[in-house]
PDB file of N, CA and C in Angstrom:
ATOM      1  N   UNK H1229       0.850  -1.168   0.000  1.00 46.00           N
ATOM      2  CA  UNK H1229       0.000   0.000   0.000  1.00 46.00           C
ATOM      3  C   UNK H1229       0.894   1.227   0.000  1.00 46.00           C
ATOM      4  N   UNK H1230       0.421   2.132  -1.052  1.00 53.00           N
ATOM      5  CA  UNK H1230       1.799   3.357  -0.978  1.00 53.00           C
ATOM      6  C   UNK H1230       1.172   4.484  -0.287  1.00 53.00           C
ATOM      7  N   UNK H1231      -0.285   4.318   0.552  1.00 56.00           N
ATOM      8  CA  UNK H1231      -0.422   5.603   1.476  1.00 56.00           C
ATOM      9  C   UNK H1231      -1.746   5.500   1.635  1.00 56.00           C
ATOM     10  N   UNK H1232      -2.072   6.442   2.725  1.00 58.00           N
ATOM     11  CA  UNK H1232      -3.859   6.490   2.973  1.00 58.00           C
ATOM     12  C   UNK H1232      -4.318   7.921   3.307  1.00 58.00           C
ATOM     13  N   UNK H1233      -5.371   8.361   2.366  1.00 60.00           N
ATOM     14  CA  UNK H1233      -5.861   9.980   2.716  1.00 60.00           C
ATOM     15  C   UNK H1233      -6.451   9.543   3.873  1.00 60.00           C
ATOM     16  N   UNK H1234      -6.492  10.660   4.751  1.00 63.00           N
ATOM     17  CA  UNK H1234      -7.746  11.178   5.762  1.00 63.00           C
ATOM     18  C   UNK H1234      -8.293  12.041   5.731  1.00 63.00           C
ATOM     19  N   UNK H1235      -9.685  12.238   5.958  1.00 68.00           N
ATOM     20  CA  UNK H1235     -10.424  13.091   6.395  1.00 68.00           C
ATOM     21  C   UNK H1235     -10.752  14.203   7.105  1.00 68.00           C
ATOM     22  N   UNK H1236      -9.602  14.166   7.607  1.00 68.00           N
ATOM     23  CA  UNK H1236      -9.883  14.981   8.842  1.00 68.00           C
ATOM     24  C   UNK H1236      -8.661  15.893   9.040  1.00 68.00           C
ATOM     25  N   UNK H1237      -8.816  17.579   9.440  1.00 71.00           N
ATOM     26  CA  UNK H1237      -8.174  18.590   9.415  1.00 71.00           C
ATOM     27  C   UNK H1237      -6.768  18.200  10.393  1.00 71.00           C
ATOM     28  N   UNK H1238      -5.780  18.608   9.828  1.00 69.00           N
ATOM     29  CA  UNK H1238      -4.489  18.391  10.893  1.00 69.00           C
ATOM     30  C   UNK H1238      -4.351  16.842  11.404  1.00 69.00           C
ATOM     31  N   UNK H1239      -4.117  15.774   9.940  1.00 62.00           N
ATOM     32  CA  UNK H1239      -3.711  14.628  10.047  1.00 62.00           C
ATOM     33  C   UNK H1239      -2.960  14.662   8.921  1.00 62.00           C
ATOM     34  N   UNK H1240      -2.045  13.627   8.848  1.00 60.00           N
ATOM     35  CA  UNK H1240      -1.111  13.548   7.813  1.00 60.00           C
ATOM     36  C   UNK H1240      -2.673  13.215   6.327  1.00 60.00           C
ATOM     37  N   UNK H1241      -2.031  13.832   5.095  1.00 60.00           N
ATOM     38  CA  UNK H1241      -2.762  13.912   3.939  1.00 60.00           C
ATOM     39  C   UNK H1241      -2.153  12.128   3.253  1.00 60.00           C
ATOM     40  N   UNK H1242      -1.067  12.335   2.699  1.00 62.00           N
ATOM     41  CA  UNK H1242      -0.794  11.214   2.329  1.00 62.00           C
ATOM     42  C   UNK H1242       0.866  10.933   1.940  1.00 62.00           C
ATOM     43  N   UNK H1243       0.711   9.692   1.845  1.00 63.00           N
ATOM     44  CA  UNK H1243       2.264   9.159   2.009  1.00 63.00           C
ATOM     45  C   UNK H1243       2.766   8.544   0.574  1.00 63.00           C
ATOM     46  N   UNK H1244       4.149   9.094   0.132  1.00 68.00           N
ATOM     47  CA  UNK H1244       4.404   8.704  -1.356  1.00 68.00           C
ATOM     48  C   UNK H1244       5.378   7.838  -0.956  1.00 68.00           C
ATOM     49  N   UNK H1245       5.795   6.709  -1.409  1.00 84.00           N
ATOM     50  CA  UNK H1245       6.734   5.999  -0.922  1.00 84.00           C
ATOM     51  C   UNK H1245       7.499   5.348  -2.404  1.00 84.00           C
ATOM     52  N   UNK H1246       9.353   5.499  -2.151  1.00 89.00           N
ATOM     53  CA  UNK H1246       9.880   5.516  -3.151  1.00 89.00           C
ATOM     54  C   UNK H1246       9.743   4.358  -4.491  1.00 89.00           C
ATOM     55  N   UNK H1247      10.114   3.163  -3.639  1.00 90.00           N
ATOM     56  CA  UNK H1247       9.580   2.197  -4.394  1.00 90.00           C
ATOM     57  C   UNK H1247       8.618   2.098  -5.212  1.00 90.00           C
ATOM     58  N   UNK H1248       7.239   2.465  -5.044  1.00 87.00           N
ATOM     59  CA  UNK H1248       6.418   2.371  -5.691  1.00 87.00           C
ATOM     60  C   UNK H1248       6.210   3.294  -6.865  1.00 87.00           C
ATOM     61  N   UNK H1249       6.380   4.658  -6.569  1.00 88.00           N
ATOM     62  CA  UNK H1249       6.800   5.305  -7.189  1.00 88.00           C
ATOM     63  C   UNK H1249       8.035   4.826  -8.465  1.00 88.00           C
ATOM     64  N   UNK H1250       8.881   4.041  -8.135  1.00 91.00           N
ATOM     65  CA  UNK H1250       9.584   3.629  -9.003  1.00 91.00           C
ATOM     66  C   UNK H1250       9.092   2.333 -10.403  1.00 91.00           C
ATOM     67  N   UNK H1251       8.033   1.560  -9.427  1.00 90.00           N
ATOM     68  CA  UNK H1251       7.433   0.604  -9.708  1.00 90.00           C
ATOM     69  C   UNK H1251       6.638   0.777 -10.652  1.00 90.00           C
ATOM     70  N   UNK H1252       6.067   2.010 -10.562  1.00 88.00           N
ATOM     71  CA  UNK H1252       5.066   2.728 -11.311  1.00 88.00           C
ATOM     72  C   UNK H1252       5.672   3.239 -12.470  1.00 88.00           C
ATOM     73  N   UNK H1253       6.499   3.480 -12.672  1.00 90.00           N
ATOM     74  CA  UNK H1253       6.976   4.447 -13.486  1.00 90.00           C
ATOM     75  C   UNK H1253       6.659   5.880 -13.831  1.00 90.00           C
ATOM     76  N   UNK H1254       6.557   6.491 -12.018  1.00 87.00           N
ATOM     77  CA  UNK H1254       6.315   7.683 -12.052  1.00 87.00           C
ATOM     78  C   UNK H1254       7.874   8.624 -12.263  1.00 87.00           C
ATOM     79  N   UNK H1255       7.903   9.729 -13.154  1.00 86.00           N
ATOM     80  CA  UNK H1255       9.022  10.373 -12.636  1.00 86.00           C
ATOM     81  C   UNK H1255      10.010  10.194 -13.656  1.00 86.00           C
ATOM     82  N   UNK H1256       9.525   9.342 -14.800  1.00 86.00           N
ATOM     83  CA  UNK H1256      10.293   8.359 -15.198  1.00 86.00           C
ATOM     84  C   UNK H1256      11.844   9.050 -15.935  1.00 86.00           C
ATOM     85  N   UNK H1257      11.065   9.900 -16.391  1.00 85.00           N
ATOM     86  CA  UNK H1257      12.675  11.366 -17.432  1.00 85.00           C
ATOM     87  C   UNK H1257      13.081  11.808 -16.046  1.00 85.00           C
ATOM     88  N   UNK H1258      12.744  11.779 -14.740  1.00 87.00           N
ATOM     89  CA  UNK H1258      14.039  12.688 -13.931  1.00 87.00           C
ATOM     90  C   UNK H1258      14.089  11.689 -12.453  1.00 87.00           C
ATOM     91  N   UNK H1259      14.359  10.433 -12.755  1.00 87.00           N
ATOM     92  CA  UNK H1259      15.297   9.258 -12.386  1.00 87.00           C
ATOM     93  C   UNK H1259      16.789   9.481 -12.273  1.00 87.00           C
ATOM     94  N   UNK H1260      17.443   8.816 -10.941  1.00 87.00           N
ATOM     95  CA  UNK H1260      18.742   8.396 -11.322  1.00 87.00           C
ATOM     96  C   UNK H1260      19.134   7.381 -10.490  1.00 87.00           C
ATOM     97  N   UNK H1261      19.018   6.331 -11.581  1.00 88.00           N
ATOM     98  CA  UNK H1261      19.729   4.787 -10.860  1.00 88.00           C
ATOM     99  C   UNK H1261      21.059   4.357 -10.665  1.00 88.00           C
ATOM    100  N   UNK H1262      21.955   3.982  -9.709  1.00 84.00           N
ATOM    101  CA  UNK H1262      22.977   3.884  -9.579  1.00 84.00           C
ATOM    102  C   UNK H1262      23.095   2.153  -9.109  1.00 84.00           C
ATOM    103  N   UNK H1263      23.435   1.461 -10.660  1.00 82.00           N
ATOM    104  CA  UNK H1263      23.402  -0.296 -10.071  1.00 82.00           C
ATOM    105  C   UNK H1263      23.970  -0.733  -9.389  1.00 82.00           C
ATOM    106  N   UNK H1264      25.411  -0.199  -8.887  1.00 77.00           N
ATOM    107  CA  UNK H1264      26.239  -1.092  -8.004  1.00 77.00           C
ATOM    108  C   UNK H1264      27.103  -0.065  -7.274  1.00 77.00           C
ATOM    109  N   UNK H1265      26.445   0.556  -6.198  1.00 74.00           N
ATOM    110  CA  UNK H1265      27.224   1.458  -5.913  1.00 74.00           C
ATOM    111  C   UNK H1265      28.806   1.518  -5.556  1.00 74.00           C
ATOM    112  N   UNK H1266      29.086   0.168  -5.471  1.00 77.00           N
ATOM    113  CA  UNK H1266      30.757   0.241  -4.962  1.00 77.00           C
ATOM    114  C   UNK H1266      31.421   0.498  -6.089  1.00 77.00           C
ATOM    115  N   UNK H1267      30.726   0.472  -7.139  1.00 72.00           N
ATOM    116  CA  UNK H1267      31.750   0.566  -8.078  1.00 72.00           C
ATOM    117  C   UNK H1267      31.902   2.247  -8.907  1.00 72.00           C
ATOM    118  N   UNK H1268      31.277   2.966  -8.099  1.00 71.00           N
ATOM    119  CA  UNK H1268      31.220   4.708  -8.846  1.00 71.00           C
ATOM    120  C   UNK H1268      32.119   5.131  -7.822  1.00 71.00           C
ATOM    121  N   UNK H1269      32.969   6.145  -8.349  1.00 75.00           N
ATOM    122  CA  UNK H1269      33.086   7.461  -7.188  1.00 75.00           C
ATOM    123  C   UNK H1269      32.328   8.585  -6.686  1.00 75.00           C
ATOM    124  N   UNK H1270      32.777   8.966  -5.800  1.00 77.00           N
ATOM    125  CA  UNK H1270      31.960   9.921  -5.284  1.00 77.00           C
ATOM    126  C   UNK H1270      31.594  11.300  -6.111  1.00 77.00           C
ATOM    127  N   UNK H1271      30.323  11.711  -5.913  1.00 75.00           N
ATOM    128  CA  UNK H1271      29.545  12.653  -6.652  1.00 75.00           C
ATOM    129  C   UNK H1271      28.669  13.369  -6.106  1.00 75.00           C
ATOM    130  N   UNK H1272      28.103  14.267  -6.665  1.00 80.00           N
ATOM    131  CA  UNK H1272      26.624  14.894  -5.963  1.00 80.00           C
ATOM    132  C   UNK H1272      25.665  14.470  -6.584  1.00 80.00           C
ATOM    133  N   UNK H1273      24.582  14.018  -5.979  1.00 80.00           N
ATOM    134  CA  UNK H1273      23.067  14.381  -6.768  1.00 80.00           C
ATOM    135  C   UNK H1273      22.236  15.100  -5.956  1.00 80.00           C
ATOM    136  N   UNK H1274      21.440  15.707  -6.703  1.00 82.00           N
ATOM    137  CA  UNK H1274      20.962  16.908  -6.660  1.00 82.00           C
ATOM    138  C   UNK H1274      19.310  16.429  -6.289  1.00 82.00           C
ATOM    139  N   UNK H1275      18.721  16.131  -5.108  1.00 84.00           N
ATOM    140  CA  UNK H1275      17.171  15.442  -5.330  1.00 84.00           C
ATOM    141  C   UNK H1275      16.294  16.708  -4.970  1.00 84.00           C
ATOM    142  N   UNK H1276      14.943  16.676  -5.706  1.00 82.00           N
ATOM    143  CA  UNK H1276      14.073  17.937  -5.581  1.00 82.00           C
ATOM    144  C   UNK H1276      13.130  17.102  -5.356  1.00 82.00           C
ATOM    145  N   UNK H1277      12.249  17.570  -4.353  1.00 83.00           N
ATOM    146  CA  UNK H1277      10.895  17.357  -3.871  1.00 83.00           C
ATOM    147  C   UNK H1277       9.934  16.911  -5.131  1.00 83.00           C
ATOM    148  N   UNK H1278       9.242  15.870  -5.244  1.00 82.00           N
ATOM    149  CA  UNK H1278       8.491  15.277  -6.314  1.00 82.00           C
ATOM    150  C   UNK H1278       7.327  16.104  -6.513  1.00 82.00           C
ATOM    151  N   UNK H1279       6.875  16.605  -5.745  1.00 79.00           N
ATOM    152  CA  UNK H1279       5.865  18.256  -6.296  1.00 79.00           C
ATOM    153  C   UNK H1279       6.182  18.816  -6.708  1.00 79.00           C
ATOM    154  N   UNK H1280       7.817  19.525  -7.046  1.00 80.00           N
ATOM    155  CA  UNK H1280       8.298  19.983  -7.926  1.00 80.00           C
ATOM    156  C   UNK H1280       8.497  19.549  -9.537  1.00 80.00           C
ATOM    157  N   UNK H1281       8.590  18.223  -9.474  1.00 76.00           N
ATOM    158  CA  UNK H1281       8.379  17.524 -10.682  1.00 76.00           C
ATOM    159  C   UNK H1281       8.593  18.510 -11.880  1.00 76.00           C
ATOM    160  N   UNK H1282       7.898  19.416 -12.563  1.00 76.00           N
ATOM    161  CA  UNK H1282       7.504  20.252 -13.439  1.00 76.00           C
ATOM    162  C   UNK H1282       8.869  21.045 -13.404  1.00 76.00           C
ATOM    163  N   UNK H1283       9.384  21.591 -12.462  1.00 76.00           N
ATOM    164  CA  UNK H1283      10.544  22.225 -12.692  1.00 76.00           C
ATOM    165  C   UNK H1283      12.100  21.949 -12.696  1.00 76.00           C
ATOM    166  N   UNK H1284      11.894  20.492 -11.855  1.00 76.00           N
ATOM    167  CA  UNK H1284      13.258  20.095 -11.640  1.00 76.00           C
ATOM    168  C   UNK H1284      14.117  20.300 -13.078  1.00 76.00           C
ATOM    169  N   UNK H1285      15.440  20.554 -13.026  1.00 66.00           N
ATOM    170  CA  UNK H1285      16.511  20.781 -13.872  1.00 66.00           C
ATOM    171  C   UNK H1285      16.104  19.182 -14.787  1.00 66.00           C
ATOM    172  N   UNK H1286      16.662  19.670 -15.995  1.00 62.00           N
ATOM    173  CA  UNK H1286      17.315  18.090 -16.704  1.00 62.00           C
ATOM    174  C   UNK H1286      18.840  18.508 -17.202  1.00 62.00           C
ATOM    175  N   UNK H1287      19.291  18.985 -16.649  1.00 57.00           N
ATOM    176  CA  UNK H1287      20.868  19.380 -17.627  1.00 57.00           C
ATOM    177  C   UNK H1287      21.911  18.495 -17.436  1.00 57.00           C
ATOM    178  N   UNK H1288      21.178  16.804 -16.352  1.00 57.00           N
ATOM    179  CA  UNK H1288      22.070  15.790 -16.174  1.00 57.00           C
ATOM    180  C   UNK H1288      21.290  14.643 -15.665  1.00 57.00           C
ATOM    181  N   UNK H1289      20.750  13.929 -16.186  1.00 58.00           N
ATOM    182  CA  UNK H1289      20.148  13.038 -16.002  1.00 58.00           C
ATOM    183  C   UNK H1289      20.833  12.063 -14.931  1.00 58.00           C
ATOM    184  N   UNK H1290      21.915  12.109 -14.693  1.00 63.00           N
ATOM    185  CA  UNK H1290      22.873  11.805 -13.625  1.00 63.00           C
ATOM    186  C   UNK H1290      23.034  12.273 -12.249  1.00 63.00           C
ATOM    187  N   UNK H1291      22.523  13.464 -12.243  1.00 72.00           N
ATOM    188  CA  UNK H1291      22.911  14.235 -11.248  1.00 72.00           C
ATOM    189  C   UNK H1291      21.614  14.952 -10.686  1.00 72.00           C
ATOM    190  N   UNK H1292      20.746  15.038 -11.444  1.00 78.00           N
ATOM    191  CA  UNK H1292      18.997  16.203 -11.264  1.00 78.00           C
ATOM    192  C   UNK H1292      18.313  15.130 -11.190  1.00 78.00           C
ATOM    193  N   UNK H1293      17.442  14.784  -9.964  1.00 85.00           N
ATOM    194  CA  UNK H1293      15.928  14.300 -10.447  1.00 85.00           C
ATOM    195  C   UNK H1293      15.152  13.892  -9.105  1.00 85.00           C
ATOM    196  N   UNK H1294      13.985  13.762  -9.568  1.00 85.00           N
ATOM    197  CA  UNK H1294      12.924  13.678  -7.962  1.00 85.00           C
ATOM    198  C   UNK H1294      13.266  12.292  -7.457  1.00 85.00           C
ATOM    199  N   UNK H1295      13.651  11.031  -8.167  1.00 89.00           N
ATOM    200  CA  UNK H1295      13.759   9.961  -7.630  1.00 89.00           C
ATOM    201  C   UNK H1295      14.985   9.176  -8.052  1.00 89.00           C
ATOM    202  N   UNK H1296      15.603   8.333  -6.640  1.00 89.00           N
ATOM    203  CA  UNK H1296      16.623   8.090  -7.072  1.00 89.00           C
ATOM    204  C   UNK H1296      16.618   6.510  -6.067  1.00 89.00           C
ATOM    205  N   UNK H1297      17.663   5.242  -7.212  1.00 91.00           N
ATOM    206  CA  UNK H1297      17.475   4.361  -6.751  1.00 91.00           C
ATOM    207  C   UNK H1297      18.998   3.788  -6.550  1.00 91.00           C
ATOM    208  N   UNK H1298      19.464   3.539  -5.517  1.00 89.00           N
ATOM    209  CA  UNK H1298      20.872   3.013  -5.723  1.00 89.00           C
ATOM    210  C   UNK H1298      20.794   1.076  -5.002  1.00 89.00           C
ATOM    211  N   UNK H1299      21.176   0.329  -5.741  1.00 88.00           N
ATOM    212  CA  UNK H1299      21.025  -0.927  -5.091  1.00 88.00           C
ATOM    213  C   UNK H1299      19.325  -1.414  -5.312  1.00 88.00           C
ATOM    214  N   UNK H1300      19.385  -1.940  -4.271  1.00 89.00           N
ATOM    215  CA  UNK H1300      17.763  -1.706  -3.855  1.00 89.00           C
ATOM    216  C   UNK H1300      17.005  -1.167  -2.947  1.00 89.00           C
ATOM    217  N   UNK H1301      17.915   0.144  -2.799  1.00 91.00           N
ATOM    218  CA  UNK H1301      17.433   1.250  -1.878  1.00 91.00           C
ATOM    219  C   UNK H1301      16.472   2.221  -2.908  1.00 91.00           C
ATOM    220  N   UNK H1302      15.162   2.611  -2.415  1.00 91.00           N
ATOM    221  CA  UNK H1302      14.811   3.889  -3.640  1.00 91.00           C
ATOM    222  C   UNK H1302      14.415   4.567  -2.463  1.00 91.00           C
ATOM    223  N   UNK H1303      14.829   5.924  -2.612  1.00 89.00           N
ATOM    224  CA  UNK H1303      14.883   7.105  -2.110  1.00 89.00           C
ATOM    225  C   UNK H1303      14.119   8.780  -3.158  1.00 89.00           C
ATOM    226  N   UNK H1304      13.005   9.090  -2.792  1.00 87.00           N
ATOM    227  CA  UNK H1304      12.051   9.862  -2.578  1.00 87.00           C
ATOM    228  C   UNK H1304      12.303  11.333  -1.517  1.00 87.00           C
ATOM    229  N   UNK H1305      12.349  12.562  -2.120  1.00 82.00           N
ATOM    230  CA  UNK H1305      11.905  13.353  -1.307  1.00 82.00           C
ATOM    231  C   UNK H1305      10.592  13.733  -1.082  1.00 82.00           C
ATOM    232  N   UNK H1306      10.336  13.586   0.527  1.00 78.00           N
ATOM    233  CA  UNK H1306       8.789  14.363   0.305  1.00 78.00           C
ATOM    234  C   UNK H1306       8.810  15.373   1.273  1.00 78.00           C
ATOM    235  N   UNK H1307       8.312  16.471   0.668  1.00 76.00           N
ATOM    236  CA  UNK H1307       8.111  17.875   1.668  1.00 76.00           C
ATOM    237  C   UNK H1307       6.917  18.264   1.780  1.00 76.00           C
ATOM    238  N   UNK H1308       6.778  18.461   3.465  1.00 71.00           N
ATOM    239  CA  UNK H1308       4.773  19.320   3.931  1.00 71.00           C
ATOM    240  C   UNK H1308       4.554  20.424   3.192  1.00 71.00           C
ATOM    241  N   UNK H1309       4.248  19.764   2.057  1.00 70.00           N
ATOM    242  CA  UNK H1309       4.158  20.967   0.663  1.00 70.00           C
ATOM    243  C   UNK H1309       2.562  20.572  -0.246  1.00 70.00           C
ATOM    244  N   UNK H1310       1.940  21.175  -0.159  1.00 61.00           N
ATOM    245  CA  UNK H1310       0.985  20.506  -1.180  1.00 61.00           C
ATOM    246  C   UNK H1310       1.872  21.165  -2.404  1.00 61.00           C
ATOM    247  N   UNK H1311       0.852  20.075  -3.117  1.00 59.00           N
ATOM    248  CA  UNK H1311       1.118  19.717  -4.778  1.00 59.00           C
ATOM    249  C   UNK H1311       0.492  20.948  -5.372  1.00 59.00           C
TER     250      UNK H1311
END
């Protein structure tokens, strides 16, 4: 289950969770998968809140994007931001 609305004023709204998100193929142009991490050097990536979606950079498909998966870790930002 990737989350549950409520009803009711001043409860959490809802929960995005990375995996699924990945599963889905949400996000899909501003991804960055890293298959085996022992084998890269060190770098930056750059992750933007997935409500941002619409604006995040593409000037590196490597380095910019709302979702990012290294191993079989997937990692998601989420910020108390509505959409």
């Amino acid at each position: 289950v990737m989350g549950y609305g409520y009803r009711r004023e001043n409860w959490p709204q809802m929960c995005f969770n990375g995996a699924k998100s990945w599963q889905l193929g949400w996000y899909r142009d501003k991804t960055i998968e890293i298959e085996n991490p022992s084998t890269i050097s060190r770098r930056s990536i750059y992750l933007s809140f997935f409500g941002d979606y619409p604006s995040v950079s593409t000037r590196s498909s490597q380095t910019d994007g709302v979702l990012l998966k290294i191993g079989d870790f997937h990692m998601i930002y989420n910020l108390q931001k509505g959409i």
